mmCIF file of C-alpha atoms in Angstrom:
data_model
loop_
_atom_site.group_PDB
_atom_site.id
_atom_site.type_symbol
_atom_site.label_atom_id
_atom_site.label_comp_id
_atom_site.label_asym_id
_atom_site.label_seq_id
_atom_site.Cartn_x
_atom_site.Cartn_y
_atom_site.Cartn_z
ATOM 1 C CA UNK A 2 0.157 -0.188 -0.101
ATOM 2 C CA UNK A 3 1.543 3.590 -0.590
ATOM 3 C CA UNK A 4 2.147 5.737 1.836
ATOM 4 C CA UNK A 5 -0.452 8.935 2.384
ATOM 5 C CA UNK A 6 0.969 12.206 2.537
ATOM 6 C CA UNK A 7 -0.796 15.305 3.690
ATOM 7 C CA UNK A 8 0.895 18.359 2.412
ATOM 8 C CA UNK A 9 -0.493 21.570 4.044
ATOM 9 C CA UNK A 10 -1.317 24.800 1.752
ATOM 10 C CA UNK A 11 -1.369 27.967 4.235
ATOM 11 C CA UNK A 12 -2.662 31.640 2.626
ATOM 12 C CA UNK A 13 0.721 32.053 0.839
ATOM 13 C CA UNK A 14 2.074 28.734 0.198
ATOM 14 C CA UNK A 15 3.629 28.210 -3.251
ATOM 15 C CA UNK A 16 5.159 24.517 -3.322
ATOM 16 C CA UNK A 17 2.647 22.493 -2.258
ATOM 17 C CA UNK A 18 2.200 21.102 -5.610
ATOM 18 C CA UNK A 19 5.314 20.580 -6.603
ATOM 19 C CA UNK A 20 5.867 18.413 -3.375
ATOM 20 C CA UNK A 21 2.976 16.533 -4.005
ATOM 21 C CA UNK A 22 3.891 15.959 -7.623
ATOM 22 C CA UNK A 23 7.581 14.641 -6.324
ATOM 23 C CA UNK A 24 6.145 12.373 -3.866
ATOM 24 C CA UNK A 25 3.929 11.112 -6.469
ATOM 25 C CA UNK A 26 6.251 10.182 -8.731
ATOM 26 C CA UNK A 27 7.840 7.894 -6.000
ATOM 27 C CA UNK A 28 4.754 6.245 -5.580
ATOM 28 C CA UNK A 29 3.091 8.093 -2.852
ATOM 29 C CA UNK A 30 -0.402 9.101 -2.314
ATOM 30 C CA UNK A 31 0.163 12.910 -1.450
ATOM 31 C CA UNK A 32 -2.512 15.400 -1.390
ATOM 32 C CA UNK A 33 -2.781 19.198 -0.180
ATOM 33 C CA UNK A 34 -4.583 20.199 2.997
ATOM 34 C CA UNK A 35 -5.855 23.434 3.637
ATOM 35 C CA UNK A 36 -4.641 25.154 6.664
ATOM 36 C CA UNK A 37 -8.326 25.763 8.236
ATOM 37 C CA UNK A 38 -9.153 22.030 8.281
ATOM 38 C CA UNK A 39 -8.453 20.627 11.375
ATOM 39 C CA UNK A 40 -7.842 17.052 10.392
ATOM 40 C CA UNK A 41 -4.831 15.307 8.495
ATOM 41 C CA UNK A 42 -7.306 12.252 7.662
ATOM 42 C CA UNK A 43 -5.641 9.316 7.273
ATOM 43 C CA UNK A 44 -1.973 10.856 6.664
ATOM 44 C CA UNK A 45 1.305 8.671 7.056
ATOM 45 C CA UNK A 46 3.072 11.752 6.904
ATOM 46 C CA UNK A 47 2.932 15.335 6.752
ATOM 47 C CA UNK A 48 4.904 18.045 5.082
ATOM 48 C CA UNK A 49 4.829 22.160 5.524
ATOM 49 C CA UNK A 50 5.711 23.562 1.986
ATOM 50 C CA UNK A 51 7.890 26.655 1.018
ATOM 51 C CA UNK A 52 6.224 29.961 0.252
ATOM 52 C CA UNK A 53 5.476 32.900 2.410
ATOM 53 C CA UNK A 54 2.250 31.745 4.674
ATOM 54 C CA UNK A 55 0.258 34.716 5.799
ATOM 55 C CA UNK A 56 2.774 36.965 3.913
ATOM 56 C CA UNK A 57 5.263 36.399 6.600
ATOM 57 C CA UNK A 58 3.793 39.123 8.487
ATOM 58 C CA UNK A 59 5.455 39.849 12.005
ATOM 59 C CA UNK A 60 8.074 36.938 11.147
ATOM 60 C CA UNK A 61 7.789 33.919 8.779
ATOM 61 C CA UNK A 62 5.804 31.588 10.235
ATOM 62 C CA UNK A 63 4.523 33.496 13.312
ATOM 63 C CA UNK A 64 0.993 33.425 12.424
ATOM 64 C CA UNK A 65 0.888 30.064 10.567
ATOM 65 C CA UNK A 66 1.619 28.363 13.686
ATOM 66 C CA UNK A 67 -1.889 29.354 14.655
ATOM 67 C CA UNK A 68 -3.496 27.862 11.942
ATOM 68 C CA UNK A 69 -6.093 25.261 13.060
ATOM 69 C CA UNK A 70 -4.722 22.295 11.135
ATOM 70 C CA UNK A 71 -1.437 22.739 13.358
ATOM 71 C CA UNK A 72 -3.251 21.318 16.433
ATOM 72 C CA UNK A 73 -3.278 18.340 14.605
ATOM 73 C CA UNK A 74 0.069 18.425 12.961
ATOM 74 C CA UNK A 75 1.335 18.885 16.320
ATOM 75 C CA UNK A 76 -0.667 15.948 17.828
ATOM 76 C CA UNK A 77 0.343 13.718 15.074
ATOM 77 C CA UNK A 78 4.005 14.441 15.982
ATOM 78 C CA UNK A 79 3.543 13.762 19.186
ATOM 79 C CA UNK A 80 2.689 10.656 18.561
ATOM 80 C CA UNK A 81 5.768 10.056 16.150
ATOM 81 C CA UNK A 82 4.598 10.645 13.075
ATOM 82 C CA UNK A 83 6.697 11.900 10.529
ATOM 83 C CA UNK A 84 6.395 15.723 9.933
ATOM 84 C CA UNK A 85 9.000 17.504 7.029
ATOM 85 C CA UNK A 86 9.073 21.451 7.410
ATOM 86 C CA UNK A 87 10.723 22.667 3.929
ATOM 87 C CA UNK A 88 11.692 26.263 3.869
ATOM 88 C CA UNK A 89 8.803 28.386 5.206
ATOM 89 C CA UNK A 90 7.608 25.315 6.589
ATOM 90 C CA UNK A 91 10.572 25.326 8.535
ATOM 91 C CA UNK A 92 10.096 28.464 9.789
ATOM 92 C CA UNK A 93 6.496 27.768 10.841
ATOM 93 C CA UNK A 94 7.822 24.651 12.709
ATOM 94 C CA UNK A 95 10.394 26.745 14.689
ATOM 95 C CA UNK A 96 7.775 29.331 15.571
ATOM 96 C CA UNK A 97 5.358 26.401 16.962
ATOM 97 C CA UNK A 98 8.304 25.111 18.762
ATOM 98 C CA UNK A 99 8.149 22.004 17.253
ATOM 99 C CA UNK A 100 12.127 22.675 16.414
ATOM 100 C CA UNK A 101 14.729 24.203 18.407
ATOM 101 C CA UNK A 102 16.057 27.417 17.416
ATOM 102 C CA UNK A 103 15.046 30.138 14.966
ATOM 103 C CA UNK A 104 15.435 31.121 11.477
ATOM 104 C CA UNK A 105 16.908 35.132 10.974
ATOM 105 C CA UNK A 106 17.271 37.580 8.025
ATOM 106 C CA UNK A 107 20.354 35.897 6.057
ATOM 107 C CA UNK A 108 23.567 37.525 6.746
ATOM 108 C CA UNK A 109 24.384 40.387 4.215
ATOM 109 C CA UNK A 110 20.334 40.616 4.152
ATOM 110 C CA UNK A 111 20.547 39.010 0.689
ATOM 111 C CA UNK A 112 17.903 36.742 -0.824
ATOM 112 C CA UNK A 113 19.817 33.603 -2.198
ATOM 113 C CA UNK A 114 18.262 31.583 -5.220
ATOM 114 C CA UNK A 115 20.463 29.091 -6.293
ATOM 115 C CA UNK A 116 21.667 25.181 -6.184
ATOM 116 C CA UNK A 117 23.505 24.762 -3.089
ATOM 117 C CA UNK A 118 25.784 21.783 -2.236
ATOM 118 C CA UNK A 119 24.745 20.088 0.953
ATOM 119 C CA UNK A 120 26.212 17.438 3.006
ATOM 120 C CA UNK A 121 23.891 14.513 5.274
ATOM 121 C CA UNK A 122 25.184 15.238 8.504
ATOM 122 C CA UNK A 123 22.923 12.778 10.495
ATOM 123 C CA UNK A 124 20.880 9.611 9.472
ATOM 124 C CA UNK A 125 18.716 9.989 12.570
ATOM 125 C CA UNK A 126 15.633 11.731 11.031
ATOM 126 C CA UNK A 127 12.773 10.331 9.192
ATOM 127 C CA UNK A 128 14.042 12.633 6.025
ATOM 128 C CA UNK A 129 17.809 10.918 6.240
ATOM 129 C CA UNK A 130 16.866 7.464 7.427
ATOM 130 C CA UNK A 131 19.389 5.081 5.461
ATOM 131 C CA UNK A 132 21.049 7.618 3.718
ATOM 132 C CA UNK A 133 24.618 7.366 4.725
ATOM 133 C CA UNK A 134 26.213 10.372 6.605
ATOM 134 C CA UNK A 135 28.572 12.552 4.132
ATOM 135 C CA UNK A 136 26.141 11.802 1.187
ATOM 136 C CA UNK A 137 26.270 15.024 -0.990
ATOM 137 C CA UNK A 138 23.179 16.483 -2.221
ATOM 138 C CA UNK A 139 22.681 19.209 -4.856
ATOM 139 C CA UNK A 140 19.402 21.152 -3.809
ATOM 140 C CA UNK A 141 18.007 24.592 -4.573
ATOM 141 C CA UNK A 142 18.005 27.228 -1.931
ATOM 142 C CA UNK A 143 15.286 29.989 -2.201
ATOM 143 C CA UNK A 144 15.030 32.611 0.705
ATOM 144 C CA UNK A 145 15.656 35.685 2.550
ATOM 145 C CA UNK A 146 15.432 34.352 6.202
ATOM 146 C CA UNK A 147 17.337 31.110 6.343
ATOM 147 C CA UNK A 148 19.968 31.879 8.794
ATOM 148 C CA UNK A 149 19.496 29.517 11.479
ATOM 149 C CA UNK A 150 20.471 30.203 15.347
ATOM 150 C CA UNK A 151 20.226 28.774 18.372
ATOM 151 C CA UNK A 152 21.911 29.360 21.893
ATOM 152 C CA UNK A 153 25.176 27.805 22.519
ATOM 153 C CA UNK A 154 23.436 24.792 24.842
ATOM 154 C CA UNK A 155 21.249 23.982 22.550
ATOM 155 C CA UNK A 156 23.417 24.006 19.656
ATOM 156 C CA UNK A 157 25.727 21.483 21.666
ATOM 157 C CA UNK A 158 23.210 19.276 22.265
ATOM 158 C CA UNK A 159 21.940 18.979 19.070
ATOM 159 C CA UNK A 160 25.321 18.326 17.505
ATOM 160 C CA UNK A 161 25.818 15.824 20.494
ATOM 161 C CA UNK A 162 22.635 13.947 19.415
ATOM 162 C CA UNK A 163 22.232 13.951 15.963
ATOM 163 C CA UNK A 164 19.841 16.477 15.344
ATOM 164 C CA UNK A 165 21.755 18.500 12.509
ATOM 165 C CA UNK A 166 21.075 16.481 9.778
ATOM 166 C CA UNK A 167 22.050 18.848 6.799
ATOM 167 C CA UNK A 168 25.070 21.405 6.309
ATOM 168 C CA UNK A 169 25.881 23.768 3.425
ATOM 169 C CA UNK A 170 28.949 23.232 1.841
ATOM 170 C CA UNK A 171 29.552 26.525 1.775
ATOM 171 C CA UNK A 172 27.582 28.761 3.989
ATOM 172 C CA UNK A 173 24.978 30.960 2.135
ATOM 173 C CA UNK A 174 23.360 32.783 4.535
ATOM 174 C CA UNK A 175 24.779 32.984 7.947
ATOM 175 C CA UNK A 176 23.467 29.959 9.606
ATOM 176 C CA UNK A 177 25.538 28.881 12.499
ATOM 177 C CA UNK A 178 27.527 25.547 11.907
ATOM 178 C CA UNK A 179 26.393 25.871 7.867
ATOM 179 C CA UNK A 180 23.160 24.313 9.462
ATOM 180 C CA UNK A 181 20.562 23.648 6.544
ATOM 181 C CA UNK A 182 18.234 21.325 8.314
ATOM 182 C CA UNK A 183 17.679 20.066 11.754
ATOM 183 C CA UNK A 184 15.235 17.601 13.711
ATOM 184 C CA UNK A 185 13.591 17.204 16.732
ATOM 185 C CA UNK A 186 15.173 15.108 19.547
ATOM 186 C CA UNK A 187 13.080 12.006 18.478
ATOM 187 C CA UNK A 188 13.914 12.443 14.603
ATOM 188 C CA UNK A 189 10.341 12.586 13.282
ATOM 189 C CA UNK A 190 10.215 16.282 12.732
ATOM 190 C CA UNK A 191 12.568 17.306 10.346
ATOM 191 C CA UNK A 192 13.035 21.144 9.141
ATOM 192 C CA UNK A 193 15.224 22.042 6.148
ATOM 193 C CA UNK A 194 15.639 25.353 4.359
ATOM 194 C CA UNK A 195 16.451 23.698 0.485
ATOM 195 C CA UNK A 196 13.849 22.446 -1.664
ATOM 196 C CA UNK A 197 13.794 18.924 -2.493
ATOM 197 C CA UNK A 198 10.885 18.911 -4.393
ATOM 198 C CA UNK A 199 12.809 21.229 -6.661
ATOM 199 C CA UNK A 200 15.456 18.493 -7.321
ATOM 200 C CA UNK A 201 13.254 15.740 -7.972
ATOM 201 C CA UNK A 202 13.968 14.964 -11.625
ATOM 202 C CA UNK A 203 17.723 15.324 -13.604
ATOM 203 C CA UNK A 204 15.730 17.065 -16.264
ATOM 204 C CA UNK A 205 15.641 19.995 -13.942
ATOM 205 C CA UNK A 206 18.826 19.948 -12.951
ATOM 206 C CA UNK A 207 19.137 17.611 -9.960
ATOM 207 C CA UNK A 208 17.259 14.609 -8.654
ATOM 208 C CA UNK A 209 19.012 14.552 -5.179
ATOM 209 C CA UNK A 210 15.698 15.751 -3.353
ATOM 210 C CA UNK A 211 14.293 12.494 -4.726
ATOM 211 C CA UNK A 212 17.065 10.727 -2.004
ATOM 212 C CA UNK A 213 15.166 12.554 0.987
ATOM 213 C CA UNK A 214 11.686 11.834 -0.290
ATOM 214 C CA UNK A 215 12.770 8.212 -0.622
ATOM 215 C CA UNK A 216 14.106 8.083 2.981
ATOM 216 C CA UNK A 217 10.584 9.784 4.252
ATOM 217 C CA UNK A 218 8.448 7.292 2.325
ATOM 218 C CA UNK A 219 10.551 4.411 3.796
ATOM 219 C CA UNK A 220 10.238 5.814 7.414
ATOM 220 C CA UNK A 221 6.757 5.624 6.945
ATOM 221 C CA UNK A 222 6.901 2.037 5.730
ATOM 222 C CA UNK A 223 8.630 1.360 8.951
ATOM 223 C CA UNK A 224 6.467 3.332 11.194
ATOM 224 C CA UNK A 225 3.186 1.894 9.810
ATOM 225 C CA UNK A 226 4.275 -1.895 9.580
ATOM 226 C CA UNK B 14 -9.430 51.680 32.138
ATOM 227 C CA UNK B 15 -7.875 52.173 28.973
ATOM 228 C CA UNK B 16 -4.041 51.977 28.642
ATOM 229 C CA UNK B 17 -2.040 53.168 26.034
ATOM 230 C CA UNK B 18 0.772 50.265 25.247
ATOM 231 C CA UNK B 19 4.066 50.362 23.576
ATOM 232 C CA UNK B 20 5.708 47.217 22.943
ATOM 233 C CA UNK B 21 9.668 47.426 21.500
ATOM 234 C CA UNK B 22 11.238 44.182 19.869
ATOM 235 C CA UNK B 23 14.573 43.733 19.119
ATOM 236 C CA UNK B 24 17.249 40.894 18.847
ATOM 237 C CA UNK B 25 18.565 39.591 22.296
ATOM 238 C CA UNK B 26 21.877 40.255 23.294
ATOM 239 C CA UNK B 27 24.687 38.156 21.461
ATOM 240 C CA UNK B 28 22.283 37.310 18.822
ATOM 241 C CA UNK B 29 23.340 38.599 15.360
ATOM 242 C CA UNK B 30 21.134 41.683 13.985
ATOM 243 C CA UNK B 31 22.075 41.734 10.211
ATOM 244 C CA UNK B 32 19.699 44.663 9.765
ATOM 245 C CA UNK B 33 21.089 46.675 12.328
ATOM 246 C CA UNK B 34 24.723 45.746 11.044
ATOM 247 C CA UNK B 35 24.022 46.807 7.595
ATOM 248 C CA UNK B 36 22.850 50.395 8.680
ATOM 249 C CA UNK B 37 25.609 50.959 10.803
ATOM 250 C CA UNK B 38 28.057 50.126 8.021
ATOM 251 C CA UNK B 39 25.611 52.272 5.543
ATOM 252 C CA UNK B 40 25.788 55.572 7.902
ATOM 253 C CA UNK B 41 29.113 56.396 7.302
ATOM 254 C CA UNK B 42 28.950 56.353 3.582
ATOM 255 C CA UNK B 43 26.382 59.084 4.178
ATOM 256 C CA UNK B 44 28.955 61.031 6.241
ATOM 257 C CA UNK B 45 27.423 60.198 9.557
ATOM 258 C CA UNK B 46 30.217 59.715 11.981
ATOM 259 C CA UNK B 47 30.463 58.261 15.312
ATOM 260 C CA UNK B 48 27.817 55.601 15.126
ATOM 261 C CA UNK B 49 27.690 52.612 16.920
ATOM 262 C CA UNK B 50 25.672 49.601 18.183
ATOM 263 C CA UNK B 51 22.521 50.659 15.753
ATOM 264 C CA UNK B 52 19.980 47.889 16.120
ATOM 265 C CA UNK B 53 16.823 47.442 14.183
ATOM 266 C CA UNK B 54 13.636 46.339 15.808
ATOM 267 C CA UNK B 55 9.836 46.681 15.672
ATOM 268 C CA UNK B 56 7.326 48.834 17.621
ATOM 269 C CA UNK B 57 3.701 48.168 18.353
ATOM 270 C CA UNK B 58 1.444 50.515 19.800
ATOM 271 C CA UNK B 59 -2.322 49.695 20.884
ATOM 272 C CA UNK B 60 -4.933 50.568 23.310
ATOM 273 C CA UNK B 61 -5.573 48.034 25.996
ATOM 274 C CA UNK B 62 -8.652 47.649 28.203
ATOM 275 C CA UNK B 63 -7.972 46.451 31.320
ATOM 276 C CA UNK B 64 -8.597 46.603 35.191
ATOM 277 C CA UNK B 65 -5.457 48.000 36.236
ATOM 278 C CA UNK B 66 -2.111 49.482 34.969
ATOM 279 C CA UNK B 67 -0.308 45.999 36.368
ATOM 280 C CA UNK B 68 -2.869 43.923 34.775
ATOM 281 C CA UNK B 69 -2.340 45.982 31.789
ATOM 282 C CA UNK B 70 1.194 45.267 31.642
ATOM 283 C CA UNK B 71 0.914 41.537 32.542
ATOM 284 C CA UNK B 72 -1.428 41.176 29.291
ATOM 285 C CA UNK B 73 1.097 43.153 27.314
ATOM 286 C CA UNK B 74 3.954 40.392 28.425
ATOM 287 C CA UNK B 75 1.924 37.500 27.561
ATOM 288 C CA UNK B 76 1.364 39.296 24.288
ATOM 289 C CA UNK B 77 5.236 39.534 23.806
ATOM 290 C CA UNK B 78 5.779 35.958 25.016
ATOM 291 C CA UNK B 79 3.387 34.511 22.903
ATOM 292 C CA UNK B 80 3.120 36.410 19.639
ATOM 293 C CA UNK B 81 4.669 39.763 19.201
ATOM 294 C CA UNK B 82 8.470 38.783 20.051
ATOM 295 C CA UNK B 83 10.389 35.215 19.688
ATOM 296 C CA UNK B 84 11.777 34.521 22.943
ATOM 297 C CA UNK B 85 14.566 32.346 21.126
ATOM 298 C CA UNK B 86 15.915 35.188 19.418
ATOM 299 C CA UNK B 87 14.128 38.513 20.472
ATOM 300 C CA UNK B 88 13.256 40.667 23.808
ATOM 301 C CA UNK B 89 10.452 42.937 24.318
ATOM 302 C CA UNK B 90 10.227 45.893 26.379
ATOM 303 C CA UNK B 91 6.874 47.313 27.223
ATOM 304 C CA UNK B 92 5.361 50.811 28.418
ATOM 305 C CA UNK B 93 1.999 51.255 29.590
ATOM 306 C CA UNK B 94 0.402 54.767 30.077
ATOM 307 C CA UNK B 95 -3.222 55.396 31.179
ATOM 308 C CA UNK B 96 -5.437 57.081 28.734
ATOM 309 C CA UNK B 97 -8.065 59.522 30.197
ATOM 310 C CA UNK B 98 -11.881 59.055 29.826
ATOM 311 C CA UNK B 99 -12.185 61.730 27.353
ATOM 312 C CA UNK B 100 -8.586 60.554 25.388
ATOM 313 C CA UNK B 101 -8.590 59.924 21.735
ATOM 314 C CA UNK B 102 -7.953 56.253 20.610
ATOM 315 C CA UNK B 103 -4.802 57.539 19.605
ATOM 316 C CA UNK B 104 -1.885 56.304 22.241
ATOM 317 C CA UNK B 105 0.318 59.585 22.760
ATOM 318 C CA UNK B 106 3.266 57.043 24.129
ATOM 319 C CA UNK B 107 5.964 56.997 21.840
ATOM 320 C CA UNK B 108 5.396 60.266 20.332
ATOM 321 C CA UNK B 109 7.633 63.112 20.402
ATOM 322 C CA UNK B 110 6.475 66.443 22.284
#
């Protein structure tokens, strides 16, 4: 049976259909769920896609975390369900307190939009399970506020526990320790600034994103079997 | 009672403020000398109905920790001032004389 993935659409999300398509090519039954809904249905995994939820007013993700669907997302994650936030979705997860740290304006205030070479730093997450540490991935980045920060104690414990899952080879935005993606302590909630859905086919420059989505769907098979 | 509330949100000490740093570098280019420690933040002003000044302050503090500021990276300062019964809705705090 194929995995069912709920892709949450907030007002201002703009990558939801790309995520649905990328997951669909891997055999998943992915569908868009409106942020005003209060149920994820029978989803096996949840993706919060990129974009500018609620116009990024106040701070990116600050308003989206109060959307009705977020109660269901929080409950789903507490039960161990896989939740992945991409770009703006990552910002929503940090604002919601589901991931440590915060994302600030890029150093130099530059909006970055290019393909970034990244390296998997931990296999202890639903998005990198089975992907060897050191695996290099070419993934598009596209953000103005991707400058990951957290306090020193949090950073040390995350590094120790393998919660830093992805790093940039060349730091594009000032993120502490070149962090591109992090997981919660349990590894079932992951956020990353790069867009795996935009690296879903060699035809568009890279299919490396499918390595991560494949790992996600593999994690679903493990948690539901 | 009605209170004029002003909330100033800025980066926590030790957290980089890329906007403030960029402005600090830009000012000398315009000929402004001797500028340092530039920080850019957000200012919120609103009128709040509350039983007392301390109640208004407590409510504003909760607003800061739950929405107006992200406590991971930001700190907030709150000013509360009683509004007269015939005062307009426009808070006076934060305005220059």
